[in-house]
Coordinates of C-alpha atoms in Angstrom, one line a residue:
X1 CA 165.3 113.0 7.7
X2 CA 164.9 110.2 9.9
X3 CA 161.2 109.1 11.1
X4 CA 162.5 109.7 14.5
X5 CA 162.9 112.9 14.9
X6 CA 159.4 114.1 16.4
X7 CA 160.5 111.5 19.1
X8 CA 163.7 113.1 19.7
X9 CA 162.5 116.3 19.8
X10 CA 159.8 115.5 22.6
X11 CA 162.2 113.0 24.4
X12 CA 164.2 116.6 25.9
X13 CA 162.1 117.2 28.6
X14 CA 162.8 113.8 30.7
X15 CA 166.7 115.1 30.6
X16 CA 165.5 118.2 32.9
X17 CA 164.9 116.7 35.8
X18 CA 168.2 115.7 37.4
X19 CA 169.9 118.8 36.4
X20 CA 167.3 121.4 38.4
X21 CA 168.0 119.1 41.3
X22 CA 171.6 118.6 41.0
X23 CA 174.5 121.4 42.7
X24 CA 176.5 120.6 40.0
X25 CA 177.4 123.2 37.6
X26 CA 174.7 122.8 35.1
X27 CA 174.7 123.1 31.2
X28 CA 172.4 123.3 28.3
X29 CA 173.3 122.1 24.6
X30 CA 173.1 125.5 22.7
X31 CA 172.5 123.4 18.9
X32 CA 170.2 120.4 17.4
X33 CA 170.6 117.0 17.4
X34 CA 174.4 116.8 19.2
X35 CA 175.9 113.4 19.6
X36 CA 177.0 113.1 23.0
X37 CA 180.3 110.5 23.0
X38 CA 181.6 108.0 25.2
X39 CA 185.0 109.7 25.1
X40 CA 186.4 113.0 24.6
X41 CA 186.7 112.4 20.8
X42 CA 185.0 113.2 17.1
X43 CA 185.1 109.5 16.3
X44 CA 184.2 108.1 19.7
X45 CA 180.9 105.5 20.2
X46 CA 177.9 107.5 20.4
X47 CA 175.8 107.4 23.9
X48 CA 172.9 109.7 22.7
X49 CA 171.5 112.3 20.4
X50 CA 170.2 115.1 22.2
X51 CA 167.6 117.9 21.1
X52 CA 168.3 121.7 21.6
X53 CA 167.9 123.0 25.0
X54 CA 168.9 119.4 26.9
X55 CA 169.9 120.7 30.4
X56 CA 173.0 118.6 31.7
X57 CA 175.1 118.5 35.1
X58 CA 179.0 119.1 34.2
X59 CA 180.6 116.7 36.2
X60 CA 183.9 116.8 34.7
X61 CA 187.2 117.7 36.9
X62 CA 188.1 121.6 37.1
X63 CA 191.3 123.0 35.1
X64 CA 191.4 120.0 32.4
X65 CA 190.8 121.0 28.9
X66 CA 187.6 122.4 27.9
X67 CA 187.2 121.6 24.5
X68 CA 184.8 118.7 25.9
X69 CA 182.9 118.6 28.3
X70 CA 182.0 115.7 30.4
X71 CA 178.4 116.0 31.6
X72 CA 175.4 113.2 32.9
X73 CA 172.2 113.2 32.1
X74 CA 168.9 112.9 34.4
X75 CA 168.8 109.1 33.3
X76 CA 172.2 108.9 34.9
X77 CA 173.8 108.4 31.2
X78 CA 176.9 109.9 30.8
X79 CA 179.2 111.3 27.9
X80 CA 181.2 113.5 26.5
X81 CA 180.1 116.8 24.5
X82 CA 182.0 119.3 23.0
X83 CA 182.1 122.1 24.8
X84 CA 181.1 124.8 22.3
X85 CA 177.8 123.3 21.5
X86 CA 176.9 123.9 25.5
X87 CA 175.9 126.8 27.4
X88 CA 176.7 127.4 31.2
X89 CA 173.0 127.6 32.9
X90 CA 172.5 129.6 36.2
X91 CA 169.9 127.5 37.9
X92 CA 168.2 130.9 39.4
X93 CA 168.9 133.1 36.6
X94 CA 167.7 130.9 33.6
X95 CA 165.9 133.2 31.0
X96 CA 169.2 135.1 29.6
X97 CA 170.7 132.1 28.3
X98 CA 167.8 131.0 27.0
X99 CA 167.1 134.5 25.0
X100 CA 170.7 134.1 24.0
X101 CA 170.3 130.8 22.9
X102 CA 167.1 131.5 20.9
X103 CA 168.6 134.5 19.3
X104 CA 171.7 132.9 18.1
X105 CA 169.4 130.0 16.5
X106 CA 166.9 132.8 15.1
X107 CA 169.8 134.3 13.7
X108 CA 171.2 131.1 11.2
X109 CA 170.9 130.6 7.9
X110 CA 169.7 127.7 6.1
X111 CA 168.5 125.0 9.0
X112 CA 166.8 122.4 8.2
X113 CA 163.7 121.1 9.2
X114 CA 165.2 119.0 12.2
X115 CA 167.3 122.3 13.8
X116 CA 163.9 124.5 13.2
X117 CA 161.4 122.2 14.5
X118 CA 163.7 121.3 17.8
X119 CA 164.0 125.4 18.5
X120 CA 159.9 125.3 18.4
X121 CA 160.2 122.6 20.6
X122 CA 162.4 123.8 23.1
X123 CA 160.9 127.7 22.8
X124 CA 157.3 125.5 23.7
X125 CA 159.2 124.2 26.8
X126 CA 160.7 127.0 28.3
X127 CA 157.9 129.2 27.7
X128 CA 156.3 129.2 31.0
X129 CA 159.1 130.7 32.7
X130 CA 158.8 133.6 31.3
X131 CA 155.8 135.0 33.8
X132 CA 156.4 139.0 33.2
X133 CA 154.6 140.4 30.3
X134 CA 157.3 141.8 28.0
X135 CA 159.2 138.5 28.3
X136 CA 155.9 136.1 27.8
X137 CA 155.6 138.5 24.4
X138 CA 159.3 138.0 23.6
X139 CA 159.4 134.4 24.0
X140 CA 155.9 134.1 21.6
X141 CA 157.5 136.1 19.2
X142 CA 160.4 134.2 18.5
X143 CA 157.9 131.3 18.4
X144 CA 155.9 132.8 15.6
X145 CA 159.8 133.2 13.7
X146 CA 160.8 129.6 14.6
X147 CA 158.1 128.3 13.3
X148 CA 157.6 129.7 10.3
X149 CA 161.2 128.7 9.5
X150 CA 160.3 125.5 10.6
X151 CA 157.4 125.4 7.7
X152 CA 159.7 127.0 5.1
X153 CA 161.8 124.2 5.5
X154 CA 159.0 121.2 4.8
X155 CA 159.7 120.2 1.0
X156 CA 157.3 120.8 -1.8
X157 CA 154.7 117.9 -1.7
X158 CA 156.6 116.2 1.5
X159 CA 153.4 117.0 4.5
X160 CA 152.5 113.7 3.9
X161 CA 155.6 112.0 4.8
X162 CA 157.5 111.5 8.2
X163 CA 158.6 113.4 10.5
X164 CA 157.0 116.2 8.3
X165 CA 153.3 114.9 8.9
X166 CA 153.6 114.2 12.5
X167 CA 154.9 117.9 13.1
X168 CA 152.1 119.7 11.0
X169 CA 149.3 117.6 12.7
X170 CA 150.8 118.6 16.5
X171 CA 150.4 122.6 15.2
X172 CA 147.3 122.2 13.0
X173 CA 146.0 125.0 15.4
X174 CA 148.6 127.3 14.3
X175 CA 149.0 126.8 10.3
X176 CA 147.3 126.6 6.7
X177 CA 148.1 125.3 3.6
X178 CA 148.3 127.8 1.0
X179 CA 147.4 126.1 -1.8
X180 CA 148.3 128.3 -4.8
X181 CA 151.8 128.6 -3.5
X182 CA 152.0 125.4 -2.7
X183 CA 153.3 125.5 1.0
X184 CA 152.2 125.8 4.5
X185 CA 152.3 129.0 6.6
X186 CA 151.4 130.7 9.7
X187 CA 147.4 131.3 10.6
X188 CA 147.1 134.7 9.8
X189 CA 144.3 135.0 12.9
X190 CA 146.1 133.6 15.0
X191 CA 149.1 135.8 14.6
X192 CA 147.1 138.9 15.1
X193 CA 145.0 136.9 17.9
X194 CA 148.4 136.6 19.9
X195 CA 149.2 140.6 18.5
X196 CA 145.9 141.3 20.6
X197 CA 147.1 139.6 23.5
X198 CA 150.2 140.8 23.8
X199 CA 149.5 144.6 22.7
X200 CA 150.6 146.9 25.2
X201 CA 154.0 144.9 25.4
X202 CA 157.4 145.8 24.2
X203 CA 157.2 143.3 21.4
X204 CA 153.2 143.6 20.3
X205 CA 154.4 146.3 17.1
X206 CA 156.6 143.6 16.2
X207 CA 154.4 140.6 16.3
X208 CA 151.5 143.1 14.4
X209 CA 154.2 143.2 11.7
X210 CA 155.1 140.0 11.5
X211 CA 151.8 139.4 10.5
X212 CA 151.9 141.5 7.4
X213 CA 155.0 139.9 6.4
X214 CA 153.6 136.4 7.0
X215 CA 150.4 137.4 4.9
X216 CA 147.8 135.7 3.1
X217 CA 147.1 131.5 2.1
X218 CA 145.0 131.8 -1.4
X219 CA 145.2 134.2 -4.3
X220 CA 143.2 136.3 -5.7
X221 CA 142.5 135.4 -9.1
X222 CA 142.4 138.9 -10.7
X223 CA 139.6 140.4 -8.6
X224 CA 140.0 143.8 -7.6
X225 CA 137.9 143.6 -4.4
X226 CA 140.0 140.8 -3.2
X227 CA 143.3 142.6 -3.3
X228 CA 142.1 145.4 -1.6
X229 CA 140.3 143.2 1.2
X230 CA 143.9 141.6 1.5
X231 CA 145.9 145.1 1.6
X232 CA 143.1 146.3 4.7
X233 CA 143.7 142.7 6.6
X234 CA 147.4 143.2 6.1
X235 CA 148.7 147.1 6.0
X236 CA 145.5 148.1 6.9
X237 CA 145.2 146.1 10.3
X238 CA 148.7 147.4 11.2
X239 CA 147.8 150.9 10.9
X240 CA 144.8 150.9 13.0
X241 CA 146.6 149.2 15.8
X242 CA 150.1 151.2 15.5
X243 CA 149.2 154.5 13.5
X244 CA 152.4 156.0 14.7
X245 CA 154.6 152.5 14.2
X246 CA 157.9 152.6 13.0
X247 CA 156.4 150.9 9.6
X248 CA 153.8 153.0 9.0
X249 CA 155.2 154.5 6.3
X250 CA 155.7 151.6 4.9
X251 CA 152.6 149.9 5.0
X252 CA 150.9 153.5 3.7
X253 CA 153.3 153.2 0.6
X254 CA 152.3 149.6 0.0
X255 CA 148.9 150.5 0.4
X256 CA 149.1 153.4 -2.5
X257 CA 151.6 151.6 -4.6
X258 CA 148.8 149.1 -4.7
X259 CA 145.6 151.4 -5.8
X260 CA 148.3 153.0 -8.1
X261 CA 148.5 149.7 -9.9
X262 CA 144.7 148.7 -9.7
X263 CA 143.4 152.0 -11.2
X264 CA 145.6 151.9 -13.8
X265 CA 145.1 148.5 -14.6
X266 CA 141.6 148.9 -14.4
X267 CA 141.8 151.6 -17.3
X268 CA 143.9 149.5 -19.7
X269 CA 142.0 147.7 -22.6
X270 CA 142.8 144.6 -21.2
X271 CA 143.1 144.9 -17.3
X272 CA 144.8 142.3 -15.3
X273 CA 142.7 143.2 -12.5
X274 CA 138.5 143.1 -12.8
X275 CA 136.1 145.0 -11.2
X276 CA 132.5 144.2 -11.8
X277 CA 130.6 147.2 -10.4
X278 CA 127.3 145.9 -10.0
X279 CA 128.7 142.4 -8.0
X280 CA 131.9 144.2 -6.2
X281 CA 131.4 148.0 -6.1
X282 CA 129.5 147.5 -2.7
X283 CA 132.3 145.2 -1.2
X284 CA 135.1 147.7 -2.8
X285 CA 133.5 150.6 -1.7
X286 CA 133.6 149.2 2.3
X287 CA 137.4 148.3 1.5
X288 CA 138.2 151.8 0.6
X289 CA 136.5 153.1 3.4
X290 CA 138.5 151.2 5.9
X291 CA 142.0 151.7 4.5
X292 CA 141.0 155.3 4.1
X293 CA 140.3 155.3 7.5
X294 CA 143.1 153.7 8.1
X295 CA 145.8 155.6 6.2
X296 CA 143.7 159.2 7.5
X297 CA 144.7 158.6 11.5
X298 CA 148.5 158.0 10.9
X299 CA 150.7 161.5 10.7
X300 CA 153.1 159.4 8.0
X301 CA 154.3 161.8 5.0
X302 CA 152.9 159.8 2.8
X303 CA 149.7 160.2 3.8
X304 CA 148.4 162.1 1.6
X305 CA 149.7 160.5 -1.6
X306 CA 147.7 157.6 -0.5
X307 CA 144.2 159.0 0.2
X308 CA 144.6 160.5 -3.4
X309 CA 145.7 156.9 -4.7
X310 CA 142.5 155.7 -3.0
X311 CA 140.1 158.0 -3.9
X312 CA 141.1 157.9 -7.8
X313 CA 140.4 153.9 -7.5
X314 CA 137.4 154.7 -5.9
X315 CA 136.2 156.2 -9.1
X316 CA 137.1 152.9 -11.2
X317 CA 134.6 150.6 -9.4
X318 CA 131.7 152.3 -8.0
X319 CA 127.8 151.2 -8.0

């Protein structure tokens, strides 16, 4: 990937401006990095590479062919772009076709870092038209998605190389390595920082379980304590914020399927999973209590199969 493309990425705000002004019929490039072309063909001279979400006046002539598109940007350039890689943009109704837009890049397979990264950049500028609360939430969490696409698609050992490096350090406030697994992921506090925030909004279940799915940077090296501390910042956090969510029964089953395996590992001759009860039984015994309390104000079905999960680990490490 080229060193350039942090640059490019940034450089699609200055193409705003003479669109929002113009009365032309306005457009917006609906995919990453597209080549617009001196002439209405594949193998015509390039005139610029333009991000996502590049806004464009159409100034072609009505009732020609539509396949391209001739359109001018706010430097005054002007090209040719194919006409599927555009979107028509209402100038007073603007935040459907970006939602469309963002869904339909959400919902590909297998981007790269480039087409990942320039969704997060264009998701970052259009952001602060969504003023009402449920579409502020809506917009964040199809940040939180982008991006973590956008760090699943860094290569193994690559964070110190361009454009790689450039991108982490402009969202250090937003990630962590995780060293064990070798990768970089979302901040789990500040997923559940922005879950706070955005609570009482259509889309704060959502974003509380996107956090459980995003878990944990570090590992836990066999210690029973820390998988439990883990399970009660994960599953456990979800419940206690959404005890009536539509994955509550899921995170309750996690939660038992994971005493379930700590007890009886603790019992084998050689467990894979240590509990020393005079360092941890303190520390595992606050655990308990909270996913306890957590798993004992849902109304799941499962419930109860989990509190007796729980209490038999309880027995295996106590002080």
């Amino acid at each position: 990937v080229a060193a350039s493309t942090i640059a490019l990425v940034l450089a699609a705000s200055s193409f705003t401006g003479y669109a929002r002004a113009s009365t032309d019929t306005l457009r917006i490039t609906a995919a990453a990095n597209v080549t617009l072309r001196s002439s209405p063909t594949a193998d015509a001279p390039a005139v610029a590479q333009l991000p996502l979400g590049t806004e464009l006046a159409d100034v072609g002539l009505p009732g020609l062919d539509k396949t391209w598109v001739r359109v001018k940007l706010g430097d005054a350039r002007e090209g040719w772009l194919m006409t599927n890689l555009t979107r028509p943009l209402d100038a007073a109704w603007r935040w459907p076709t970006f939602d469309r837009i963002i869904t339909e890049r959400l919902g590909r397979k297998g981007d790269g870092f480039q087409a990942s990264a320039e969704l997060v950049a264009f998701i970052d500028r259009v952001t602060p038209e969504y003023t009402d609360p449920d579409g502020r939430a809506r917009i964040e969490y199809s940040r939180l998605k982008a991006m973590a696409a956008t760090l699943s698609a860094i290569p193994h050992g690559a964070s110190r190389r361009a454009p790689y490096e450039a991108w982490l350090i402009a969202h250090k406030a937003d990630v962590v390595l995780d060293d064990p697994g070798h990768r970089w992921m979302l901040s789990d506090s500040m997923i559940w920082e922005r879950q706070a925030r955005l609570s009482t909004t259509t889309s704060g279940e959502d974003i509380a379980w996107f956090a459980v799915t995003n878990g944990l940077a570090g590992e836990c090296e066999g210690r029973l304590v820390c998988y439990l501390n883990a399970r009660n910042r994960l599953h456990g956090e979800y419940l206690r914020r959404y005890p009536g969510g539509g994955h509550a029964t899921e995170a309750i089953e996690v939660i038992r399927s994971t005493a379930d395996l700590l007890a009886a590992s603790s019992s084998a001759a050689k467990p894979a999973y240590v509990c020393d009860a005079k360092r941890d039984g303190r520390d595992v015994s606050t655990a308990l209590d909270a996913l306890t309390a957590a798993v004992t104000g849902t109304k799941a079905p499962n419930r109860d199969a989990a509190l007796t999960s729980l209490a038999g680990l309880r027995k295996m490490c106590s002080n």
